[in-house]
XYZ file of C-alpha atoms in Angstrom:
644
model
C -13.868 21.041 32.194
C -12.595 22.680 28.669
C -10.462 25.496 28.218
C -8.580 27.253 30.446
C -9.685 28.915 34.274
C -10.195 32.749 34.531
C -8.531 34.517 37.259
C -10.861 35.141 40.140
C -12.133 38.485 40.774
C -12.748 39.993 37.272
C -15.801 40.586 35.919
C -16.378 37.936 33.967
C -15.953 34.847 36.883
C -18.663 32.494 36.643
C -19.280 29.966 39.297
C -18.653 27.033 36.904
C -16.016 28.342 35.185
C -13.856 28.440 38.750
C -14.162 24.427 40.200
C -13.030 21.703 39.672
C -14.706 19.146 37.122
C -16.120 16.955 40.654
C -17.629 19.940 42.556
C -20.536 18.732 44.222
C -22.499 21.966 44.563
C -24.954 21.678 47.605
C -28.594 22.952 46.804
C -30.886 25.306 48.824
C -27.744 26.142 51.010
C -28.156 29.940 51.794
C -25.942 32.647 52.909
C -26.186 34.790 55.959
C -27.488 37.295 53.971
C -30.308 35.731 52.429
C -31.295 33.791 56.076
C -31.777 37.163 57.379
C -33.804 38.260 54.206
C -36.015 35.197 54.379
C -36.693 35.657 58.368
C -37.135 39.744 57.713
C -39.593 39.510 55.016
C -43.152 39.396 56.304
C -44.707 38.567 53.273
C -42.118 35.589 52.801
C -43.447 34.404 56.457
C -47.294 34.699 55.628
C -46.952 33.348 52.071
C -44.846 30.107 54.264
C -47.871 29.782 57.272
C -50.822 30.393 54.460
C -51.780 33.231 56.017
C -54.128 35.392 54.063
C -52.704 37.667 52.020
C -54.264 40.646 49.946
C -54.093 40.483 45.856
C -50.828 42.927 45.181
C -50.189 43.196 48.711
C -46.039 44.752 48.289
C -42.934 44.791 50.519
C -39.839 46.660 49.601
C -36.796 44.820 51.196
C -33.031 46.009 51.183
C -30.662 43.018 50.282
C -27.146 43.595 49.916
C -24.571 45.293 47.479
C -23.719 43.819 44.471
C -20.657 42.891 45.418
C -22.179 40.956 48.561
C -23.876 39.319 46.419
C -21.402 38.441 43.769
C -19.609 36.845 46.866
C -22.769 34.949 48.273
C -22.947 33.758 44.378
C -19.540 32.266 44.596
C -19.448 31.120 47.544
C -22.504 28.951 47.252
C -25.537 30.464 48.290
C -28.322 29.095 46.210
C -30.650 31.985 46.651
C -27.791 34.204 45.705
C -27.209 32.758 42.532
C -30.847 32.788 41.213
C -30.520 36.864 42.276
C -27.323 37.055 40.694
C -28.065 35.792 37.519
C -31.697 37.842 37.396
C -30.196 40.599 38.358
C -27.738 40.334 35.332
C -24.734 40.832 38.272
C -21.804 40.945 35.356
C -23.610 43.873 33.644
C -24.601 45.647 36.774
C -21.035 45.732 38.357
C -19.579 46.947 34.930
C -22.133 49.286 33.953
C -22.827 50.934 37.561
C -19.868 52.775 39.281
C -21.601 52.581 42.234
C -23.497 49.519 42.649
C -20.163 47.423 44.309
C -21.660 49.945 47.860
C -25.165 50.659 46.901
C -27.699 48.133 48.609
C -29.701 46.472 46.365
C -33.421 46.673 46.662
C -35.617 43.591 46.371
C -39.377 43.536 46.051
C -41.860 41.160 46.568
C -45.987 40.953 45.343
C -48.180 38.838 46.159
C -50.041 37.541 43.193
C -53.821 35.549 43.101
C -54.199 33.118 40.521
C -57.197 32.482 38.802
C -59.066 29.309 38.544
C -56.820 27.997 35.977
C -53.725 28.231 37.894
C -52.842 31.157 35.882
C -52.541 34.550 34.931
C -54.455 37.362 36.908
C -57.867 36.684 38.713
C -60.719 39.223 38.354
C -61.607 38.356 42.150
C -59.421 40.532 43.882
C -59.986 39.052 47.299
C -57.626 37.979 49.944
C -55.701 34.529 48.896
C -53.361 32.094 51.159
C -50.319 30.983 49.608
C -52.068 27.583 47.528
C -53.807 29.574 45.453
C -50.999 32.641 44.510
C -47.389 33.137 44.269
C -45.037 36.052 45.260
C -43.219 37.866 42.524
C -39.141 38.900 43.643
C -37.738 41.019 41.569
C -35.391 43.859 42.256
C -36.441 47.353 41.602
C -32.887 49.480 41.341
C -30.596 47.735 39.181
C -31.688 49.877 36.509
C -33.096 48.370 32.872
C -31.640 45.028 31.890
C -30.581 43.910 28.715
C -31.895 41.610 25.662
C -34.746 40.455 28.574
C -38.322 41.573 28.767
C -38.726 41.164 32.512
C -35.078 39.691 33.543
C -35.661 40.956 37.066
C -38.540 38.452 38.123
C -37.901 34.866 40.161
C -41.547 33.817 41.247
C -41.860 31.870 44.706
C -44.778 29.045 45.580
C -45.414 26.818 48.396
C -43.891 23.232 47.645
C -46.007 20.929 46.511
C -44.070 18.328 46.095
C -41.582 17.035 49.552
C -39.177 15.077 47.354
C -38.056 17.602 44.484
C -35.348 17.531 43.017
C -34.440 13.717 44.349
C -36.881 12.021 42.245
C -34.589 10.794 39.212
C -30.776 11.602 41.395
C -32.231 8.600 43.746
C -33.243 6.676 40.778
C -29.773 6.932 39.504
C -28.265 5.747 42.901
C -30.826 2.575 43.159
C -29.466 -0.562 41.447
C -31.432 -0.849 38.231
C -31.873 -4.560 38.523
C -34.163 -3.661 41.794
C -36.272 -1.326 40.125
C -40.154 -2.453 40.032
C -40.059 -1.112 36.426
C -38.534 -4.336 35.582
C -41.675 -6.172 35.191
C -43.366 -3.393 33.029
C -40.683 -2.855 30.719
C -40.305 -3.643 27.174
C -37.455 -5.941 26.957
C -39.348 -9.593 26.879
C -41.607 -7.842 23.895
C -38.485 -5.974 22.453
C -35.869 -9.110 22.355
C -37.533 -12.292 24.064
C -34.689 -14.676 22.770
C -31.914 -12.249 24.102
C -30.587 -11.515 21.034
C -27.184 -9.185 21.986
C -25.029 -6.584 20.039
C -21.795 -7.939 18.667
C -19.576 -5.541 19.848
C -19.579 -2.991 23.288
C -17.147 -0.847 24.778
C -15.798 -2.196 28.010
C -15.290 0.913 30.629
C -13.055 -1.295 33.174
C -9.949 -1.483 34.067
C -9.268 1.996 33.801
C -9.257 2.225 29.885
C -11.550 1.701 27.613
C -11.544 -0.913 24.975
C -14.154 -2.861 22.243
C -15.493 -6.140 23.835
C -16.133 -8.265 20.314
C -16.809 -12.001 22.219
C -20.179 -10.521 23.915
C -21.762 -13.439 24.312
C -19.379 -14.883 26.629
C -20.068 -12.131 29.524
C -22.039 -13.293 32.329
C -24.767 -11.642 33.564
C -24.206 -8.711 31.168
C -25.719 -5.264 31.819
C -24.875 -2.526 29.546
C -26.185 0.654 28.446
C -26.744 2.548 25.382
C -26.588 6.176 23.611
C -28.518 7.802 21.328
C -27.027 11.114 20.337
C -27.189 13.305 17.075
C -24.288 12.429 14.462
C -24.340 16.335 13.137
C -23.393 16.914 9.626
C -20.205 16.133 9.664
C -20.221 12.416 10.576
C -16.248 11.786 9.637
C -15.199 13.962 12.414
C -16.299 11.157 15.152
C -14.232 8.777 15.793
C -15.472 5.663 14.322
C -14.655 1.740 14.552
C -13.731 0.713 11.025
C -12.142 -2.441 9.643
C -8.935 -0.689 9.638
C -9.095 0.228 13.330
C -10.523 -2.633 14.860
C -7.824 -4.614 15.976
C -6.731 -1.977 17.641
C -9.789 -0.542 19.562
C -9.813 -4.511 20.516
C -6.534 -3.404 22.638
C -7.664 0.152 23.560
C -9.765 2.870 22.034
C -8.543 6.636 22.578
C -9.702 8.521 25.170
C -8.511 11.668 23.781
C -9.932 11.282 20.747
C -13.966 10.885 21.837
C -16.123 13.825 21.562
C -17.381 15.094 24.949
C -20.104 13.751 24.514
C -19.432 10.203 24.772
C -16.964 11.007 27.745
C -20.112 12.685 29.658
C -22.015 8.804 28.668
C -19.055 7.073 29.621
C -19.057 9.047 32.921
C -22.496 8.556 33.307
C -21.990 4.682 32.669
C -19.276 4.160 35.208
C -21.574 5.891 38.003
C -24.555 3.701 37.683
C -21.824 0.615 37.773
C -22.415 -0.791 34.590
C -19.678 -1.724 32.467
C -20.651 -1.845 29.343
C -21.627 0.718 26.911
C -23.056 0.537 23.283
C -22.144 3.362 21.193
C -23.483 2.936 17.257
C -20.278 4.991 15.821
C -17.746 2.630 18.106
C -19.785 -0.551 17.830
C -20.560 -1.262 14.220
C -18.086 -1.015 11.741
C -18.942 1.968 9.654
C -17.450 1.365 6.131
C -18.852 -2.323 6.318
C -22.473 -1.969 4.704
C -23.078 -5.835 5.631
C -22.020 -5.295 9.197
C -24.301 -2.157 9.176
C -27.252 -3.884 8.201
C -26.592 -6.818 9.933
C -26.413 -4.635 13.335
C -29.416 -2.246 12.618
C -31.497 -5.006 12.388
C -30.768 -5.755 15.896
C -31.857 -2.283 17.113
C -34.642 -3.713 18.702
C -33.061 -5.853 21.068
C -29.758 -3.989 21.533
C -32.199 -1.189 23.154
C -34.771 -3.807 24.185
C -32.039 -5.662 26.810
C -30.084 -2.043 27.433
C -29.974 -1.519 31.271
C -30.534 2.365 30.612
C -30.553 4.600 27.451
C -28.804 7.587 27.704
C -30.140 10.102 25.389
C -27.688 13.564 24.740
C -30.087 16.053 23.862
C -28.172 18.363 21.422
C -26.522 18.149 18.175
C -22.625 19.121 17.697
C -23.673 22.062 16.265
C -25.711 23.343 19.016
C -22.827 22.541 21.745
C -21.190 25.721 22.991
C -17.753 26.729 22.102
C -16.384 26.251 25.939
C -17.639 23.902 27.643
C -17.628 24.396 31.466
C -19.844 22.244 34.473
C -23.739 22.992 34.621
C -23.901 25.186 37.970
C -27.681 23.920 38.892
C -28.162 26.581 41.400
C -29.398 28.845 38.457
C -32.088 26.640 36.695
C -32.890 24.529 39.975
C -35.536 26.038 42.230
C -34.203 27.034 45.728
C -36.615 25.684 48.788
C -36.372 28.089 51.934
C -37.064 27.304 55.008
C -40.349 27.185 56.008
C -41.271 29.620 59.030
C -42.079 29.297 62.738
C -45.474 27.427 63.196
C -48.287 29.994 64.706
C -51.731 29.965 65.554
C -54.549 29.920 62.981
C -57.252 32.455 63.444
C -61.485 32.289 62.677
C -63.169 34.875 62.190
C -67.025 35.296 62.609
C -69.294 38.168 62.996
C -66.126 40.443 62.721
C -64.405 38.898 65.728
C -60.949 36.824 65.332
C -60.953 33.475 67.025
C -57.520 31.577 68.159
C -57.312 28.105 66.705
C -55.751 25.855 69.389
C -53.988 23.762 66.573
C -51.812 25.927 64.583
C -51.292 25.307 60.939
C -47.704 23.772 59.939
C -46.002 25.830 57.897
C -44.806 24.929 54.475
C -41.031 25.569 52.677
C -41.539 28.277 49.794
C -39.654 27.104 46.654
C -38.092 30.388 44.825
C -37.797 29.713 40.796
C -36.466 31.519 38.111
C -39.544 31.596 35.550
C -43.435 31.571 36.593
C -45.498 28.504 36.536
C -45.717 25.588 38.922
C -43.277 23.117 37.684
C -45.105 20.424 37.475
C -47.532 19.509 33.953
C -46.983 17.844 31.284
C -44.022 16.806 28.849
C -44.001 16.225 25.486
C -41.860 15.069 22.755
C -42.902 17.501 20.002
C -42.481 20.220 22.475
C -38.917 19.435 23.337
C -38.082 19.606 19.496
C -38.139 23.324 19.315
C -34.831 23.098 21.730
C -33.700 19.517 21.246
C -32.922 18.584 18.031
C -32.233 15.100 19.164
C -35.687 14.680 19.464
C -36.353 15.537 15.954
C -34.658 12.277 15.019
C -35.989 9.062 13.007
C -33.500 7.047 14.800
C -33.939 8.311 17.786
C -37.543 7.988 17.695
C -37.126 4.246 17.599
C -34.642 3.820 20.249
C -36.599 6.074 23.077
C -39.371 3.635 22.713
C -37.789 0.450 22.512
C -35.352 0.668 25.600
C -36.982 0.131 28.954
C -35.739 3.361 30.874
C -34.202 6.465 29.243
C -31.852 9.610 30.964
C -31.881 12.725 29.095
C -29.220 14.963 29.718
C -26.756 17.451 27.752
C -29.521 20.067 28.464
C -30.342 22.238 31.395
C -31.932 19.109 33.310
C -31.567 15.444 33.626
C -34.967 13.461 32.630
C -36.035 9.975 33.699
C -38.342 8.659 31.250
C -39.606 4.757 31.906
C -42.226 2.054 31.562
C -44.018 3.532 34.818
C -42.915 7.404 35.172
C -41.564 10.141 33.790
C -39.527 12.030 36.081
C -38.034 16.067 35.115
C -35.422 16.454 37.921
C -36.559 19.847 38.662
C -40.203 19.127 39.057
C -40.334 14.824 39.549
C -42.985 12.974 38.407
C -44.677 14.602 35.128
C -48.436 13.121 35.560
C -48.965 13.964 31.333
C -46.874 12.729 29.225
C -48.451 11.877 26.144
C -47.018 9.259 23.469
C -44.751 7.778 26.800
C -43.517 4.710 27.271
C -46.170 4.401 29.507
C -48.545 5.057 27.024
C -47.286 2.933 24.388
C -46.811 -0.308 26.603
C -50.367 0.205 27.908
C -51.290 0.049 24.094
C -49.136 -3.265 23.314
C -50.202 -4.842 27.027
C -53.520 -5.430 25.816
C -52.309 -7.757 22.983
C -50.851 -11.182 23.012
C -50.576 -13.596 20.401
C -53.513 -14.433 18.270
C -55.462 -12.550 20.732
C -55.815 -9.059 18.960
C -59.732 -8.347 20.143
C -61.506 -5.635 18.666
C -61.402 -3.961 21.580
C -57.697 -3.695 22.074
C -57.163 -3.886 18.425
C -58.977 -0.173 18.138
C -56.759 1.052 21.243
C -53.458 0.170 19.855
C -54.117 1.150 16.429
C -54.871 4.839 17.847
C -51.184 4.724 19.263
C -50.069 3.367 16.133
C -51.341 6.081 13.733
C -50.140 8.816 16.482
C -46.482 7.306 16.047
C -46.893 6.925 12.181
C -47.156 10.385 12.334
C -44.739 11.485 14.997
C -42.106 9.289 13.024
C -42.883 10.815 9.894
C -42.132 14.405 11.127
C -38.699 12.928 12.348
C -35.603 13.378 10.462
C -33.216 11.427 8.464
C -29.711 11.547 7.414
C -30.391 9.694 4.693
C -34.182 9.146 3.554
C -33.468 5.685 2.063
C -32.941 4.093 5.899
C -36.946 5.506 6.386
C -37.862 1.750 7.053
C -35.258 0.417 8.641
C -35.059 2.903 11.084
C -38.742 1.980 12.051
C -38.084 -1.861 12.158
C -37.651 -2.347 15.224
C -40.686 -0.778 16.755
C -42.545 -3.401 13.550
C -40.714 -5.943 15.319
C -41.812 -5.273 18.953
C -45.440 -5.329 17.877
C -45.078 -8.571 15.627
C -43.372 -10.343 18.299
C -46.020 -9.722 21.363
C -49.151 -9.879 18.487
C -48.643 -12.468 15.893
C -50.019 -9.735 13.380
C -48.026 -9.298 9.798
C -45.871 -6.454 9.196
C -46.391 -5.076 5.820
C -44.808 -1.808 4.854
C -46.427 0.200 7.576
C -49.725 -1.475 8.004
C -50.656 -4.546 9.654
C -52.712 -7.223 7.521
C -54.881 -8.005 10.124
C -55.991 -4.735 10.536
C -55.721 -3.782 6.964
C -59.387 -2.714 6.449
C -58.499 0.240 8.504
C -54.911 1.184 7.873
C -55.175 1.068 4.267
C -57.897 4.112 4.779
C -55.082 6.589 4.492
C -54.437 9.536 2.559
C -51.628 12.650 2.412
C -53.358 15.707 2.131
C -51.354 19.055 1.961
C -53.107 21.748 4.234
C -54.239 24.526 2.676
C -56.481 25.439 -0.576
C -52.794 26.441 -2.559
C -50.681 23.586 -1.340
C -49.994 20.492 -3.172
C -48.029 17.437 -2.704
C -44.589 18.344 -3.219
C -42.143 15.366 -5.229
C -38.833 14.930 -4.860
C -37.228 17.502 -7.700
C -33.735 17.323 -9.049
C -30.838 16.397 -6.828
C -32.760 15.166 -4.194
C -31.837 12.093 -2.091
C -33.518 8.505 -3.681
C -36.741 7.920 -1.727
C -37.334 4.613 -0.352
C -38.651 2.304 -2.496
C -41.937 1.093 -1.278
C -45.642 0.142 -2.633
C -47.912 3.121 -3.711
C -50.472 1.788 -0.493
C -47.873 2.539 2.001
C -47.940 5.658 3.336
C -43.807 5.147 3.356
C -44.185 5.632 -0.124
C -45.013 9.405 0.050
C -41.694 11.223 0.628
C -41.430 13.316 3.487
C -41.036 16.952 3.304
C -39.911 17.261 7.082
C -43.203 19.687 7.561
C -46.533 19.642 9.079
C -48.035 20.602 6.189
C -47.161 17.893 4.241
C -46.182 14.476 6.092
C -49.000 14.653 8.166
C -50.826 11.322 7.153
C -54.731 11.759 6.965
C -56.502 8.625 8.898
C -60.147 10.120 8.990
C -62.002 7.844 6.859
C -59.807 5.017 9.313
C -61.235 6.762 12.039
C -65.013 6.937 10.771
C -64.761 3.547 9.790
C -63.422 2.215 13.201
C -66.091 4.284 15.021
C -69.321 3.149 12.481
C -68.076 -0.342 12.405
C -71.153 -1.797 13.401
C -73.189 -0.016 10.531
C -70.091 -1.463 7.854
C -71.383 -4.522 5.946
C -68.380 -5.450 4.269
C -64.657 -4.457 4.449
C -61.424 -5.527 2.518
C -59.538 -8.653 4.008
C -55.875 -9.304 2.388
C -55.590 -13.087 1.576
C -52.082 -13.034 0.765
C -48.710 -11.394 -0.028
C -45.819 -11.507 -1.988
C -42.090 -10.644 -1.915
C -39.589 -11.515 -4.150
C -37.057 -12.083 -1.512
C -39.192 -14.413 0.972
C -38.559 -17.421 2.363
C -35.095 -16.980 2.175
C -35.109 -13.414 3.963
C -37.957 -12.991 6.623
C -36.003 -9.954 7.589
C -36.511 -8.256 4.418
C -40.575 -7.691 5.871
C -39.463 -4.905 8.008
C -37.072 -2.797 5.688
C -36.857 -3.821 2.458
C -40.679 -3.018 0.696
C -39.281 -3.330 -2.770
C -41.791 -5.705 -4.955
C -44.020 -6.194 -1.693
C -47.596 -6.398 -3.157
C -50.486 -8.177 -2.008
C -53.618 -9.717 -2.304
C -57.293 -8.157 -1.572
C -60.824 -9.596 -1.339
C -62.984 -7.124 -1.631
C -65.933 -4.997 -4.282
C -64.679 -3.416 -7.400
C -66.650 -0.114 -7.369
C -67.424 2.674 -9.978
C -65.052 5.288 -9.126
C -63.612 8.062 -10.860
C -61.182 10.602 -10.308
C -60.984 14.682 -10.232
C -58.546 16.871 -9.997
C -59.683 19.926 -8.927
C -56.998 22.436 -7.526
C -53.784 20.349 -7.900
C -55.608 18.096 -5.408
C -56.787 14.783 -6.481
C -59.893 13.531 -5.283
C -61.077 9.853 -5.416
C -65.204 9.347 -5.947
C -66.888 6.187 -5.550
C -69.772 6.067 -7.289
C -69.561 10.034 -8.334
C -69.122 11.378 -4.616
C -66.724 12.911 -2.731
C -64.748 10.183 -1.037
C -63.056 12.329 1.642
C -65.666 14.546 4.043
C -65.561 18.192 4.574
C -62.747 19.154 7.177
C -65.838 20.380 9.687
C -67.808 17.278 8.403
C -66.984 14.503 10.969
C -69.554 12.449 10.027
C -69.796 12.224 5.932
C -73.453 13.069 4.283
C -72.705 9.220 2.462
C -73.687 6.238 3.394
C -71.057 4.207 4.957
C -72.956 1.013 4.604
C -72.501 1.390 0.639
C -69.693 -1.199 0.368
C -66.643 1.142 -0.576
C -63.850 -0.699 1.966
């Protein structure tokens, strides 16, 4: 824990700021205060035994003072701290002379849901508990601050037994036993167990650079993917000068946080070992550098976990102090005494003989049932790691990744995706999952049409996911994609060729970057810019990227037409051959070096011309429009005419 501890009892104590750097805070703990709040509230008790309960139906509880609660927050009440920090308990105490005596009022609504799960029904009827929620908020703490409804925690029946264990018990199983194993990517990623040169060895108390890796049996090791920031020099970095000395001991002192959280991390799922790219290649060597990020694919493939810090430097607050979880975590309250369920008919109540079992009512601090989907693209509003072209690579090619550095830990791997609020996310588009179910279907000289279509769906969804991601420096574009080239080339057979794959060349070659908008254009790189990648004007990695949507977004709708109407296409292009000016000697050079890469087409020369018609150039076989009408799925032309 940074910086130094604040007295206790001013204003300003916050939970975290006042333990020690191993406090294990227990969750859904509760104080005697909020027991006897729980077992006085009658809507609390009929929400927990699905009773029915009227649309709005409202109950006006008294809780505590603030400073009761302030206490119950410090102490470790878990229902105290999501009150605490709603109730904006700092402000309150300094703002309100009197609120250390006055009791605090709490309300509670019951709220229907509509038959989306959300918002407010126009049935007004009476609901039980599975199909509403209760809204808390309190009602005489005056208007908050910089909040539009700071006041609110929302309560719903658990639906889930095991939350909040799923991905802590996956951390405390030994990874080696997990049935992931099987699934996972690492006999695609690096099937001759090809292994990093270098990894930081965490024994012994101190922490050193291993350099003879291939000597360690039965190695495990793990691996981090962070955000260098724009200021790479301030990292502490293996270079040739300091390598003979990080062979003897690297300084603790000297890593940024976020490596020590990692190391931490790496010590408590008992693995040794720990790749970090700044500490494990040698940064002012450009041979060593490429000869390493070649080898991303298997130094992620045979990782025993990725860990994944979600934030750059930049975005890292100026103290750091320990997460308290009790104020993002949802709080599960006991569920109430079991009592008989009535039936009613023709006005008259009837005792049930078998009572319904009650169910524990999870208190949250934000609305919604947290459970749904996850995604990747929505994460990059408030992770910037995600936003990453490295990164990109590495979540994919390692066989289970932990997210943390943000407000929860996530468990992302070959069978699940786990949020460790919420466990198991059942949508998770563009997955590991999703991607291995894509690659699963092809083996070696196998690539059916069937499967074939599948995984070149996937394939154009991560073109363009990678092509939104950023780059330090544009010119690693390729390389920082090799390795996922790699993975596929190793479990297909197919070619690699600058982004398309010559065996399915008659439909990745039907690309196109088309800026939205009547006004926009393709903007070049002007002036001062950073050298593009060199690369052959039919791969779409030789169209710079712009880093927006309205730009790098590449266009696969003729692909997609084509690959739907196949059976009405006659003829399509085949290549025969290609050339590159650094083959045989470099086979490597396929996956990141494009320079002079050309090759070889059979196919019809056709009449074509072209137009440019607002800064947009249009290509038109035989006179007509190549490209369809954006509500035109279907094109007026005749596919059949050969044009592919």
């Amino acid at each position: 824990m940074a910086g130094a501890r604040p007295q206790a009892g001013g204003t300003d104590d916050k939970f975290e700021r006042l333990q020690a750097e191993d406090t294990v805070v227990s969750l859904n703990r509760l104080c005697a205060t909020c027991v006897r709040f729980t077992e006085t509230s009658k809507l609390l008790q009929k929400f927990s035994r699905q009773e029915k309960i009227k649309h709005l139906e409202e109950e006006v509880l008294e809780l505590c003072s603030a400073e009761r609660l302030k206490a119950g927050y410090l102490d470790g009440c878990h229902l105290c701290a999501l009150f605490w920090e709603r109730a904006d308990g700092q402000h309150l105490l300094r703002s309100d002379p009197k609120a250390d005596s006055r009791p605090l009022e709490v309300s509670l609504t019951a709220t229907a849901r509509d038959a989306s799960g959300e918002g407010d029904p126009m049935n007004r009827l009476p609901f039980i508990a599975a199909t509403g929620s209760l809204k808390i908020k309190f009602t005489n703490t005056g208007r908050m601050r910089h909040r539009p409804d700071p006041r609110t925690l929302e309560a719903y029946l658990e639906t889930n037994p095991s939350l909040n264990q799923n991905v802590r018990g996956k951390l405390k199983e030994p990874i080696s036993s997990k049935s992931d194993v099987k699934l996972c990517f690492s006999s695609m990623v690096a099937p001759s167990q090809q292994l990093p040169s270098r990894l930081l060895d965490l024994g012994d108390n101190k922490l050193r650079l291993e350099c003879d890796v291939q000597s360690i049996l039965n190695l495990r090791y793990a691996t981090l993917s962070h955000v260098w920031g724009n200021d790479p020099a301030s990292y502490l970095q293996l270079k040739e000068a300091t390598l003979e000395a990080f062979k003897t001991e690297v300084p603790w002192d000297a890593l940024p946080i976020k490596y020590k959280d990692a190391i931490r991390i790496t010590r408590a799922l008992r693995i040794r070992y720990l790749w970090i790219d700044s500490m494990c290649i040698i940064q002012d060597s450009p041979n060593d550098w490429k000869t390493e990020a070649l080898k991303m694919a298997p130094v992620y493939g045979c990782s025993a976990c990725n860990m994944s810090y979600m934030h750059a430097p930049s975005e890292e607050p100026a103290k750091r102090y320990l997460r308290d979880p009790r104020v993002h975590i949802p709080c599960k309250l006991t569920a109430a005494s079991a009592c008989p369920s009535r039936l009613s008919a023709f006005g008259v109540d009837y005792l049930w003989s078998k009572p319904v079992p009650p169910a524990a009512v999870v208190v949250q601090p934000f609305a919604g049932a947290m459970h749904g989907s996850w995604s990747t693209e929505g994460y990059r509003r408030v992770c910037s790691l995600l936003s990453r072209a490295w990164v990109f690579q590495e979540r994919l090619l390692c066989s289970r990744t932990i997210y943390y550095g943000h407000d929860r830990l996530l468990w992302d791997c070959c069978e699940t995706f786990n949020d460790e609020f919420s466990g198991p996310m059942p949508y998770v588009p563009r997955s590991k999952a999703h991607i291995y179910s894509a690659l699963s279907g092809l083996t070696q000289n196998q690539t059916h049409a069937s499967s074939l279509g599948h995984f070149d769906g996937r394939w154009k969804s991560m073109v363009n996911d990678y092509r939104s991601s950023k780059l330090t420096f544009e010119k690693d574009r390729a390389i920082a994609f090799a390795g996922i080239a790699r993975v596929v080339q190793s479990q297909t057979g197919m070619a690699y060729l600058a982004g398309i794959w010559k065996e399915a060349a008659h439909l990745d070659l039907l690309w196109c970057v088309m800026p939205k908008g009547r006004k926009s254009s393709l903007r070049l790189p002007g002036p001062g810019t950073q050298e593009p990648l060199k690369a052959p004007s039919w791969s779409w990695f030789s169209v710079p990227c712009q880093l927006s949507s309205d730009y790098d977004m590449v266009d696969y709708r003729l692909s997609t037409i084509a690959a739907v109407r196949s059976e009405e296409t006659v003829y399509h292009a085949t290549i025969l051959s290609f050339e590159h000016p650094k083959l045989p000697a470099e086979l490597e050079a396929l996956f990141s070096d494009f320079d002079g890469l050309e090759i070889r087409l059979r196919t019809y020369k056709i009449t074509a011309g072209l137009r440019w018609e607002n800064d947009v150039v249009q290509l038109m076989p035989h006179g007509q429009p190549m490209l369809p009408k954006k509500s035109d799925i279907f094109p007026a032309y005749d596919l059949r005419t050969p044009m592919m």
